[in-house]
Amino acid sequence: MLAVTAIVSQTINPSPLSLIKQTRPLLPAEVTQVLAASRHALDGQRFRLAYVAGGPGIDIIAGPNGWPHWKRATHGVDSMSSGGGSSNGVAWSQPATSEHVDLITIVEYTDQAARSCAGKPLDGNLIIEYERKTPPGTWTVTARIRSAAEELSPIFDTLADESLSSGEVRAINGRTARAFLAPYKFPASSGVITFSAPPPPMTKTLWLDVDTLLPVRWGVSVPAQPNAPALPDYGLTFTYDASIDIRAPEGVAAPTCVK
């Protein structure tokens, strides 16, 4: 009797791991269940987002809600100034100079409600951002509000997007993964990208490992346009690495309010 009950229970309420391996398209409620389990599996995971698996990119430690808790990005910035000028009709010149700056940015997504330094509650979560430029090699820190135009929003908001539909299963960087797809929409409030004409229809795809439910890739595809070829998959790969360690810089006090 117990064995029969267990079998019936598994049939009526299949686990997310069982659902993601189904050969049929998943129902919307089943997609929601798989995404919730994926966010739970991601909690505490350490990984690198990169265009190429194993390549350089952004280091992440995930939080409990499917969003990063910590993010670290490292890159160099080169600038060059050309010598020369004129004054009172007299031209002069000097050798051009170049400068290289190494930039490290560490971001903590606190998942705490933000407030102003005057004590007023603000609409959004508190984000602490540390930055070090070398030279001079010193840290600065600021507090701000999480916005709809966060750099990582398109990726991690997808983990909670109930408009996704299930797709094919195939190998992604050595893992068997299932696609979850939906139309890609630019954040309406981003203010970053403007179009003189409606953008082409785009599809975002989140690939989840069928054995662990962990994300393995996020990408956007664009169909061919009259003056442009198709872009079949442009996105980032998740490379998991338990050795990734991100924390606030020592000796730098984090603000608790937004100025």
XYZ file of N, CA and C in Angstrom:
777
model
N 0.826 -1.199 0.000
C 0.000 0.000 0.000
C 0.863 1.252 0.000
N 1.915 1.273 0.837
C 2.805 2.434 0.880
C 3.502 2.633 -0.455
N 3.919 1.550 -1.080
C 4.603 1.654 -2.365
C 3.663 2.209 -3.429
N 2.413 1.758 -3.454
C 1.434 2.250 -4.420
C 1.173 3.725 -4.206
N 1.044 4.128 -2.926
C 0.813 5.534 -2.601
C 1.959 6.408 -3.078
N 3.190 5.926 -2.892
C 4.367 6.700 -3.314
C 4.377 6.867 -4.827
N 4.022 5.796 -5.565
C 4.014 5.868 -7.021
C 2.960 6.852 -7.504
N 1.771 6.786 -6.914
C 0.692 7.698 -7.298
C 1.078 9.128 -6.984
N 1.698 9.340 -5.819
C 2.119 10.686 -5.431
C 3.133 11.247 -6.409
N 4.092 10.437 -6.842
C 5.106 10.887 -7.788
C 4.482 11.223 -9.132
N 3.414 10.494 -9.502
C 2.763 10.744 -10.781
C 1.974 12.034 -10.742
N 1.269 12.275 -9.636
C 0.437 13.464 -9.512
C 1.287 14.699 -9.261
N 2.324 14.573 -8.449
C 3.176 15.699 -8.087
C 4.631 15.391 -8.437
N 4.957 15.371 -9.712
C 6.341 15.056 -10.090
C 7.287 16.152 -9.615
N 8.520 15.785 -9.317
C 9.521 16.738 -8.850
C 9.992 17.603 -10.013
N 10.582 18.773 -9.703
C 11.134 19.605 -10.778
C 12.168 18.859 -11.626
N 12.981 17.994 -10.992
C 13.964 17.227 -11.752
C 13.293 16.258 -12.716
N 12.143 15.747 -12.307
C 11.393 14.864 -13.205
C 10.730 15.671 -14.316
N 10.210 16.828 -13.963
C 9.518 17.659 -14.955
C 10.451 18.110 -16.073
N 11.650 18.567 -15.704
C 12.541 19.142 -16.714
C 12.994 18.095 -17.730
N 12.878 16.824 -17.373
C 13.296 15.749 -18.267
C 12.141 15.207 -19.117
N 10.948 15.750 -18.921
C 9.814 15.317 -19.731
C 10.064 15.648 -21.199
N 9.649 14.761 -22.093
C 9.832 15.010 -23.522
C 8.745 15.924 -24.081
N 7.655 16.080 -23.396
C 6.565 16.952 -23.843
C 6.830 18.389 -23.392
N 6.152 19.363 -24.015
C 6.228 20.735 -23.509
C 5.643 20.819 -22.103
N 6.246 21.617 -21.266
C 5.764 21.753 -19.891
C 4.625 22.751 -19.818
N 3.710 22.505 -18.895
C 2.621 23.436 -18.640
C 3.161 24.667 -17.920
N 2.475 25.818 -18.017
C 2.963 27.026 -17.333
C 3.226 26.818 -15.849
N 2.352 26.100 -15.162
C 2.566 25.853 -13.733
C 3.801 24.997 -13.500
N 4.093 24.096 -14.420
C 5.276 23.250 -14.290
C 6.545 24.064 -14.535
N 6.496 24.985 -15.503
C 7.638 25.869 -15.734
C 7.919 26.694 -14.487
N 6.870 27.211 -13.865
C 7.029 27.983 -12.630
C 7.693 27.149 -11.544
N 7.309 25.888 -11.447
C 7.880 24.993 -10.441
C 9.369 24.734 -10.712
N 9.707 24.535 -11.976
C 11.113 24.285 -12.329
C 11.956 25.524 -12.052
N 11.448 26.704 -12.396
C 12.206 27.935 -12.170
C 12.420 28.180 -10.677
N 11.407 27.923 -9.867
C 11.556 28.105 -8.417
C 12.630 27.163 -7.872
N 12.651 25.929 -8.369
C 13.666 24.973 -7.928
C 15.050 25.382 -8.410
N 15.126 25.971 -9.594
C 16.415 26.438 -10.111
C 16.957 27.572 -9.258
N 16.101 28.501 -8.866
C 16.549 29.604 -7.999
C 17.048 29.064 -6.666
N 16.385 28.060 -6.160
C 16.814 27.448 -4.891
C 18.160 26.746 -5.077
N 18.337 26.034 -6.197
C 19.600 25.335 -6.452
C 20.750 26.322 -6.612
N 20.450 27.513 -7.116
C 21.494 28.509 -7.378
C 21.991 29.180 -6.105
N 21.213 29.138 -5.046
C 21.556 29.826 -3.795
C 22.949 29.411 -3.306
N 23.835 30.400 -3.162
C 25.182 30.154 -2.650
C 26.185 29.670 -3.687
N 25.743 29.428 -4.891
C 26.663 28.949 -5.928
C 27.639 30.049 -6.336
N 28.842 29.642 -6.694
C 29.889 30.557 -7.138
C 30.218 30.237 -8.589
N 30.165 31.260 -9.425
C 30.348 31.001 -10.850
C 30.834 32.258 -11.557
N 31.244 32.053 -12.798
C 31.720 33.153 -13.640
C 30.841 33.238 -14.871
N 30.382 34.431 -15.177
C 29.643 34.683 -16.399
C 30.623 35.152 -17.462
N 30.674 34.445 -18.573
C 31.636 34.783 -19.625
C 31.038 34.455 -20.977
N 31.538 35.135 -22.006
C 31.064 34.873 -23.357
C 31.501 33.492 -23.829
N 32.653 33.035 -23.330
C 33.169 31.717 -23.697
C 33.342 30.902 -22.423
N 32.913 29.676 -22.434
C 33.031 28.824 -21.257
C 34.472 28.769 -20.771
N 34.675 29.067 -19.493
C 36.006 29.051 -18.923
C 36.809 30.302 -19.177
N 36.253 31.249 -19.926
C 36.982 32.468 -20.236
C 36.836 33.517 -19.149
N 37.500 34.666 -19.327
C 37.388 35.734 -18.330
C 35.988 36.341 -18.357
N 35.563 36.820 -17.202
C 34.231 37.402 -17.137
C 33.939 38.003 -15.781
N 32.679 37.948 -15.393
C 32.202 38.528 -14.139
C 32.030 37.411 -13.119
N 32.620 37.568 -11.936
C 32.483 36.583 -10.864
C 31.231 36.886 -10.044
N 30.519 35.813 -9.688
C 29.248 35.947 -8.978
C 29.187 34.967 -7.809
N 28.635 35.426 -6.686
C 28.158 34.528 -5.628
C 26.658 34.777 -5.519
N 25.863 33.731 -5.750
C 24.417 33.894 -5.815
C 23.803 34.018 -4.432
N 22.696 34.746 -4.370
C 21.920 34.885 -3.144
C 20.739 33.933 -3.133
N 19.887 34.025 -2.117
C 18.810 33.056 -1.946
C 17.593 33.277 -2.828
N 17.567 34.348 -3.613
C 16.374 34.671 -4.391
C 16.595 34.556 -5.896
N 17.651 33.867 -6.292
C 17.944 33.738 -7.709
C 18.713 34.911 -8.275
N 19.068 35.860 -7.440
C 19.859 37.016 -7.852
C 21.222 36.940 -7.208
N 22.238 37.611 -7.780
C 23.542 37.629 -7.113
C 23.471 38.285 -5.736
N 24.331 37.816 -4.857
C 24.584 38.529 -3.606
C 25.828 39.387 -3.775
N 26.841 38.812 -4.437
C 28.081 39.537 -4.716
C 28.406 39.451 -6.202
N 28.988 40.521 -6.725
C 29.475 40.546 -8.096
C 30.831 41.236 -8.112
N 31.766 40.682 -8.904
C 33.082 41.315 -9.046
C 33.473 41.334 -10.523
N 33.836 42.520 -10.989
C 34.283 42.682 -12.368
C 35.643 43.363 -12.375
N 36.544 42.880 -13.200
C 37.896 43.433 -13.307
C 38.199 43.702 -14.773
N 38.655 44.902 -15.069
C 39.052 45.193 -16.440
C 39.989 46.393 -16.458
N 40.643 46.574 -17.579
C 41.559 47.691 -17.751
C 40.995 48.728 -18.701
N 41.343 49.966 -18.462
C 40.885 51.065 -19.308
C 42.108 51.818 -19.815
N 42.215 51.962 -21.120
C 43.319 52.708 -21.727
C 42.806 54.027 -22.286
N 43.569 55.066 -22.069
C 43.230 56.370 -22.632
C 44.494 57.001 -23.190
N 44.315 57.872 -24.170
C 45.457 58.530 -24.794
C 45.108 59.987 -25.053
N 46.040 60.848 -24.753
C 45.867 62.272 -25.029
C 46.901 62.693 -26.069
N 46.434 63.388 -27.092
C 47.351 63.845 -28.139
C 47.944 65.185 -27.743
N 49.221 65.345 -27.996
C 49.878 66.595 -27.656
C 49.653 67.652 -28.719
N 49.766 68.853 -28.309
C 49.679 69.933 -29.290
C 48.531 70.866 -29.024
N 48.579 72.022 -29.667
C 47.540 73.017 -29.537
C 48.001 74.297 -30.190
N 47.256 75.347 -29.979
C 47.652 76.633 -30.535
C 47.205 77.744 -29.601
N 47.934 78.822 -29.623
C 47.615 79.986 -28.795
C 48.068 81.241 -29.525
N 47.123 82.176 -29.722
C 47.436 83.427 -30.423
C 48.050 83.188 -31.798
N 47.511 82.149 -32.447
C 47.970 81.853 -33.786
C 49.272 81.090 -33.853
N 49.830 80.749 -32.683
C 51.088 80.003 -32.647
C 50.796 78.552 -32.277
N 51.167 77.633 -33.153
C 50.935 76.212 -32.899
C 52.098 75.616 -32.134
N 51.804 74.661 -31.294
C 52.843 73.967 -30.547
C 52.460 72.500 -30.438
N 53.433 71.702 -30.188
C 53.187 70.260 -30.096
C 54.017 69.651 -28.989
N 53.539 68.505 -28.523
C 54.295 67.728 -27.538
C 53.931 66.271 -27.716
N 54.745 65.358 -27.232
C 54.471 63.934 -27.438
C 53.126 63.529 -26.833
N 52.414 62.642 -27.531
C 51.171 62.100 -26.995
C 51.464 61.227 -25.783
N 50.546 61.214 -24.836
C 50.717 60.407 -23.632
C 49.566 59.403 -23.534
N 49.870 58.260 -22.996
C 48.851 57.233 -22.797
C 48.801 56.856 -21.319
N 47.649 56.357 -20.900
C 47.470 55.968 -19.499
C 46.648 54.697 -19.429
N 47.055 53.807 -18.562
C 46.307 52.568 -18.334
C 45.847 52.540 -16.883
N 44.561 52.253 -16.699
C 43.990 52.171 -15.358
C 43.349 50.802 -15.194
N 43.714 50.101 -14.124
C 43.057 48.838 -13.774
C 41.898 49.156 -12.846
N 40.736 48.604 -13.182
C 39.520 48.909 -12.431
C 38.915 47.624 -11.879
N 38.672 47.608 -10.577
C 37.977 46.497 -9.920
C 36.696 47.047 -9.304
N 35.587 46.418 -9.626
C 34.299 46.805 -9.054
C 33.707 45.615 -8.319
N 33.357 45.819 -7.065
C 32.685 44.801 -6.253
C 31.322 45.358 -5.853
N 30.289 44.594 -6.119
C 28.929 45.041 -5.822
C 28.271 44.049 -4.876
N 27.668 44.576 -3.818
C 26.868 43.748 -2.907
C 25.403 44.111 -3.085
N 24.619 43.124 -3.515
C 23.170 43.282 -3.589
C 22.610 42.820 -2.242
N 22.280 43.781 -1.389
C 21.978 43.449 0.002
C 20.620 42.805 0.199
N 19.698 42.967 -0.756
C 18.337 42.461 -0.606
C 17.636 43.114 0.593
N 18.091 44.303 0.955
C 17.469 45.075 2.042
C 16.860 46.342 1.468
N 15.756 46.769 2.036
C 15.106 47.988 1.573
C 16.032 49.181 1.786
N 16.133 50.023 0.773
C 17.001 51.206 0.869
C 16.273 52.342 1.581
N 17.066 53.203 2.205
C 16.528 54.418 2.813
C 17.533 55.535 2.616
N 17.028 56.742 2.609
C 17.921 57.885 2.466
C 18.635 58.138 3.775
N 19.706 58.944 3.732
C 20.438 59.256 4.953
C 19.644 60.198 5.861
N 18.518 60.691 5.342
C 17.604 61.477 6.177
C 16.566 60.577 6.842
N 16.660 59.277 6.566
C 15.760 58.322 7.198
C 14.517 58.008 6.399
N 14.389 58.542 5.186
C 13.197 58.318 4.372
C 13.299 56.995 3.625
N 12.266 56.143 3.680
C 12.294 54.902 2.901
C 12.317 55.205 1.406
N 13.090 54.425 0.668
C 13.212 54.604 -0.760
C 12.654 53.389 -1.489
N 12.239 53.598 -2.708
C 11.615 52.539 -3.493
C 12.686 51.713 -4.192
N 13.134 50.673 -3.541
C 14.158 49.806 -4.118
C 15.058 49.235 -3.049
N 15.828 48.229 -3.424
C 16.759 47.600 -2.494
C 18.104 48.320 -2.480
N 18.799 48.191 -1.363
C 20.092 48.843 -1.181
C 21.196 48.056 -1.874
N 22.025 48.772 -2.618
C 23.191 48.195 -3.275
C 24.425 48.962 -2.816
N 25.462 48.220 -2.416
C 26.740 48.814 -2.023
C 27.748 48.522 -3.124
N 28.400 49.561 -3.615
C 29.328 49.402 -4.730
C 30.715 49.925 -4.352
N 31.696 49.026 -4.414
C 33.084 49.370 -4.122
C 33.845 49.460 -5.448
N 34.758 50.401 -5.531
C 35.532 50.553 -6.752
C 36.971 50.928 -6.421
N 37.896 50.287 -7.119
C 39.314 50.621 -6.949
C 39.948 50.825 -8.314
N 40.522 52.001 -8.489
C 41.273 52.312 -9.695
C 42.761 52.318 -9.359
N 43.545 51.653 -10.207
C 44.998 51.623 -10.013
C 45.677 52.119 -11.278
N 46.399 53.249 -11.224
C 46.537 54.117 -10.056
C 45.251 54.898 -9.759
N 45.064 55.373 -8.532
C 46.007 55.425 -7.406
C 45.982 54.185 -6.510
N 45.005 53.283 -6.682
C 45.003 52.062 -5.883
C 44.213 52.148 -4.599
N 43.342 53.119 -4.479
C 42.518 53.257 -3.275
C 41.071 52.909 -3.598
N 40.348 52.464 -2.568
C 38.952 52.075 -2.725
C 38.032 53.261 -2.460
N 36.952 53.326 -3.233
C 35.844 54.226 -2.931
C 34.598 53.370 -2.771
N 33.606 53.869 -2.052
C 32.391 53.097 -1.835
C 31.188 54.026 -1.891
N 30.128 53.555 -2.517
C 28.897 54.322 -2.618
C 27.709 53.396 -2.367
N 26.603 53.999 -1.965
C 25.349 53.273 -1.788
C 24.349 53.807 -2.802
N 23.581 52.911 -3.391
C 22.569 53.326 -4.356
C 21.385 52.381 -4.298
N 20.397 52.668 -5.141
C 19.185 51.857 -5.183
C 19.257 50.922 -6.393
N 18.834 49.708 -6.214
C 18.750 48.785 -7.350
C 17.682 49.280 -8.320
N 18.043 49.346 -9.595
C 17.130 49.872 -10.607
C 16.730 48.780 -11.587
N 15.745 49.101 -12.430
C 15.298 48.153 -13.448
C 16.335 47.974 -14.538
N 17.312 48.868 -14.595
C 18.324 48.821 -15.652
C 19.643 48.234 -15.159
N 19.612 47.429 -14.092
C 20.829 46.800 -13.615
C 21.464 45.961 -14.727
N 22.767 45.939 -14.740
C 23.501 45.232 -15.782
C 23.080 43.774 -15.915
N 22.804 43.118 -14.796
C 22.508 41.694 -14.814
C 21.011 41.378 -14.825
N 20.170 42.405 -14.843
C 18.726 42.174 -14.800
C 18.211 41.248 -15.886
N 18.607 41.425 -17.163
C 18.055 40.542 -18.196
C 18.299 39.067 -17.916
N 19.442 38.754 -17.292
C 19.774 37.350 -17.036
C 18.991 36.809 -15.846
N 19.118 37.476 -14.712
C 18.584 36.882 -13.481
C 17.086 37.121 -13.296
N 16.540 38.131 -13.942
C 15.087 38.271 -13.927
C 14.427 37.144 -14.717
N 15.170 36.561 -15.662
C 14.621 35.448 -16.439
C 14.326 34.248 -15.557
N 15.074 34.100 -14.479
C 14.851 32.965 -13.571
C 13.512 33.032 -12.858
N 12.845 34.175 -12.936
C 11.529 34.314 -12.311
C 10.461 34.695 -13.337
N 10.778 34.559 -14.619
C 9.864 34.967 -15.676
C 8.894 33.834 -15.996
N 7.657 33.982 -15.562
C 6.673 32.921 -15.741
C 6.098 32.868 -17.148
N 6.566 33.773 -18.029
C 6.124 33.705 -19.418
C 6.976 32.745 -20.245
N 8.010 32.169 -19.640
C 8.874 31.228 -20.358
C 8.107 29.975 -20.749
N 8.478 29.435 -21.888
C 7.965 28.129 -22.297
C 9.145 27.174 -22.462
N 8.890 25.903 -22.284
C 9.974 24.920 -22.361
C 10.297 24.612 -23.811
N 11.577 24.285 -24.047
C 12.028 23.999 -25.400
C 12.836 22.722 -25.475
N 13.790 22.717 -26.384
C 14.557 21.520 -26.680
C 15.556 21.183 -25.574
N 16.076 19.966 -25.659
C 17.148 19.502 -24.781
C 18.369 19.224 -25.654
N 19.508 19.777 -25.264
C 20.741 19.482 -26.000
C 21.949 19.767 -25.118
N 23.129 19.413 -25.600
C 24.357 19.605 -24.840
C 24.792 21.060 -24.919
N 25.072 21.631 -23.751
C 25.598 22.990 -23.645
C 26.869 22.919 -22.803
N 28.016 23.104 -23.444
C 29.302 23.087 -22.731
C 29.469 21.842 -21.870
N 29.152 20.704 -22.443
C 29.355 19.440 -21.754
C 28.255 19.064 -20.785
N 27.197 19.865 -20.677
C 26.069 19.540 -19.803
C 24.818 19.341 -20.648
N 23.967 18.414 -20.214
C 22.682 18.237 -20.866
C 21.717 19.264 -20.290
N 21.202 20.136 -21.128
C 20.407 21.258 -20.647
C 19.131 21.394 -21.461
N 18.115 21.959 -20.804
C 16.842 22.217 -21.482
C 16.636 23.713 -21.627
N 16.095 24.109 -22.772
C 15.865 25.521 -23.053
C 14.525 25.975 -22.489
N 14.512 27.200 -21.981
C 13.284 27.884 -21.583
C 13.306 29.245 -22.270
N 12.261 29.527 -23.050
C 12.296 30.663 -23.955
C 11.135 31.627 -23.725
N 11.369 32.886 -24.119
C 10.328 33.908 -24.088
C 10.793 35.072 -24.955
N 9.882 35.895 -25.427
C 10.299 37.099 -26.153
C 11.147 37.989 -25.252
N 12.200 38.563 -25.848
C 13.061 39.470 -25.091
C 12.566 40.899 -25.264
N 12.427 41.589 -24.145
C 11.980 42.975 -24.163
C 13.002 43.836 -23.442
N 13.369 44.948 -24.050
C 14.269 45.873 -23.391
C 13.538 46.528 -22.224
N 14.247 46.734 -21.081
C 13.600 47.401 -19.939
C 13.045 48.761 -20.357
N 11.767 48.973 -20.081
C 11.122 50.212 -20.524
C 11.714 51.439 -19.861
N 12.227 51.273 -18.643
C 12.719 52.423 -17.883
C 14.230 52.548 -17.920
N 14.892 51.793 -18.812
C 16.352 51.794 -18.779
C 16.930 53.137 -19.194
N 16.342 53.757 -20.208
C 16.879 55.024 -20.683
C 18.248 54.882 -21.320
N 18.676 53.656 -21.564
C 20.023 53.423 -22.091
C 20.008 53.275 -23.603
N 18.997 52.555 -24.112
C 18.937 52.263 -25.534
C 17.680 52.895 -26.116
N 17.821 53.616 -27.217
C 16.685 54.192 -27.915
C 16.702 53.716 -29.360
N 15.530 53.617 -29.950
C 15.417 53.119 -31.311
C 14.652 54.125 -32.165
N 15.129 54.354 -33.401
C 14.399 55.190 -34.341
C 13.232 54.422 -34.948
N 13.288 53.108 -34.863
C 12.214 52.233 -35.333
C 12.092 51.075 -34.353
N 10.958 50.388 -34.355
C 10.817 49.248 -33.440
C 11.941 48.241 -33.627
N 12.521 47.746 -32.546
C 13.595 46.753 -32.685
C 13.052 45.445 -33.238
N 13.911 44.627 -33.830
C 13.446 43.345 -34.362
C 13.005 42.431 -33.226
N 12.133 41.481 -33.507
C 11.721 40.538 -32.462
C 12.912 39.712 -31.993
N 13.082 39.625 -30.701
C 14.192 38.872 -30.123
C 13.648 37.814 -29.177
N 14.413 36.753 -29.035
C 14.038 35.674 -28.119
C 15.150 35.459 -27.111
N 14.795 35.418 -25.845
C 15.784 35.095 -24.819
C 15.629 33.627 -24.455
N 16.755 32.983 -24.175
C 16.746 31.562 -23.845
C 17.596 31.323 -22.613
N 17.006 30.662 -21.648
C 17.708 30.242 -20.436
C 17.848 28.723 -20.491
N 19.088 28.249 -20.412
C 19.359 26.808 -20.441
C 19.616 26.316 -19.026
N 18.854 25.294 -18.593
C 19.002 24.721 -17.258
C 19.496 23.290 -17.355
N 20.500 22.964 -16.540
C 21.033 21.606 -16.463
C 19.922 20.668 -15.985
N 19.677 19.595 -16.723
C 18.565 18.707 -16.387
C 18.866 17.839 -15.164
N 20.122 17.791 -14.738
C 20.476 16.972 -13.570
C 20.598 17.793 -12.286
N 20.877 19.087 -12.416
C 21.061 19.924 -11.222
C 20.107 21.109 -11.171
N 19.450 21.421 -12.284
C 18.575 22.586 -12.434
C 19.339 23.909 -12.418
N 20.662 23.860 -12.420
C 21.458 25.085 -12.417
C 21.491 25.697 -13.821
N 21.463 27.019 -13.917
C 21.615 27.657 -15.225
C 22.994 27.364 -15.806
N 23.040 27.119 -17.104
C 24.316 26.899 -17.774
C 24.572 27.934 -18.870
N 23.520 28.587 -19.344
C 23.697 29.626 -20.357
C 22.440 30.490 -20.446
N 22.674 31.762 -20.743
C 21.584 32.689 -21.071
C 21.966 33.407 -22.351
N 21.030 33.508 -23.275
C 21.361 34.155 -24.530
C 20.153 34.781 -25.192
N 20.422 35.612 -26.196
C 19.399 36.277 -26.992
C 19.641 35.937 -28.452
N 18.576 35.640 -29.182
C 18.683 35.382 -30.614
C 17.853 36.411 -31.375
N 18.376 36.795 -32.535
C 17.725 37.811 -33.369
C 17.599 37.253 -34.778
N 16.400 37.305 -35.367
C 16.259 36.786 -36.735
C 16.953 37.702 -37.743
N 17.167 37.192 -38.922
C 17.803 37.975 -39.978
C 16.942 39.176 -40.337
N 17.606 40.283 -40.619
C 16.941 41.518 -41.014
C 17.377 41.888 -42.429
N 16.650 42.802 -43.093
C 17.003 43.153 -44.475
C 18.470 43.544 -44.657
N 19.029 44.212 -43.653
C 20.415 44.669 -43.787
C 21.350 44.020 -42.771
N 20.914 42.923 -42.168
C 21.747 42.289 -41.140
C 21.462 40.798 -41.089
N 22.499 39.985 -40.896
C 22.289 38.538 -40.772
C 21.670 38.186 -39.422
N 21.198 36.976 -39.317
C 20.631 36.498 -38.059
C 21.716 36.393 -36.989
N 21.303 36.623 -35.764
C 22.193 36.431 -34.608
C 21.591 35.287 -33.798
N 22.084 34.053 -34.009
C 21.404 32.888 -33.426
C 21.543 32.766 -31.922
N 22.636 33.214 -31.358
C 22.809 33.047 -29.908
C 23.907 33.975 -29.415
N 23.507 35.025 -28.758
C 24.474 35.954 -28.174
C 24.188 36.021 -26.685
N 25.140 35.580 -25.874
C 24.860 35.564 -24.450
C 26.054 35.157 -23.621
N 25.765 34.679 -22.421
C 26.802 34.381 -21.442
C 26.645 32.960 -20.917
N 27.788 32.354 -20.616
C 27.844 30.998 -20.080
C 28.164 31.041 -18.593
N 27.556 30.147 -17.832
C 27.820 29.998 -16.404
C 28.904 28.939 -16.215
N 30.041 29.338 -15.630
C 31.102 28.380 -15.300
C 31.229 28.337 -13.783
N 30.877 27.219 -13.177
C 30.843 27.112 -11.710
C 32.240 26.824 -11.177
N 32.604 27.559 -10.130
C 33.953 27.472 -9.563
C 33.864 27.768 -8.065
N 33.988 26.706 -7.254
C 33.844 26.861 -5.805
C 34.941 27.705 -5.184
N 36.030 27.962 -5.904
C 37.136 28.739 -5.335
C 36.902 30.250 -5.422
N 35.874 30.685 -6.129
C 35.594 32.120 -6.244
C 35.234 32.679 -4.870
N 35.925 33.736 -4.471
C 35.702 34.349 -3.164
C 35.555 35.863 -3.354
N 34.419 36.389 -2.974
C 34.164 37.825 -3.099
C 33.680 38.341 -1.753
N 34.254 39.423 -1.327
C 33.841 40.044 -0.064
C 34.184 41.519 -0.105
N 33.663 42.250 0.864
C 33.958 43.690 0.932
C 35.436 43.899 1.220
N 36.048 44.928 0.636
C 37.464 45.216 0.913
C 37.680 45.510 2.391
N 38.782 45.030 2.921
C 39.086 45.263 4.327
C 39.341 46.753 4.583
N 38.837 47.219 5.710
C 39.089 48.592 6.114
C 38.231 49.628 5.421
N 37.250 49.178 4.618
C 36.362 50.121 3.934
C 34.973 50.000 4.538
N 34.517 51.045 5.197
C 33.221 51.014 5.851
C 32.105 51.182 4.836
N 31.141 50.297 4.868
C 30.034 50.359 3.912
C 28.956 51.312 4.424
N 28.464 52.194 3.574
C 27.365 53.064 3.990
C 26.082 52.271 4.198
N 25.227 52.761 5.041
C 23.957 52.079 5.318
C 22.769 52.836 4.758
N 23.041 53.979 4.108
C 21.939 54.781 3.560
C 22.412 55.414 2.263
N 21.440 55.908 1.487
C 21.716 56.497 0.187
C 21.675 58.020 0.309
N 22.752 58.677 -0.126
C 22.797 60.135 -0.040
C 21.930 60.747 -1.141
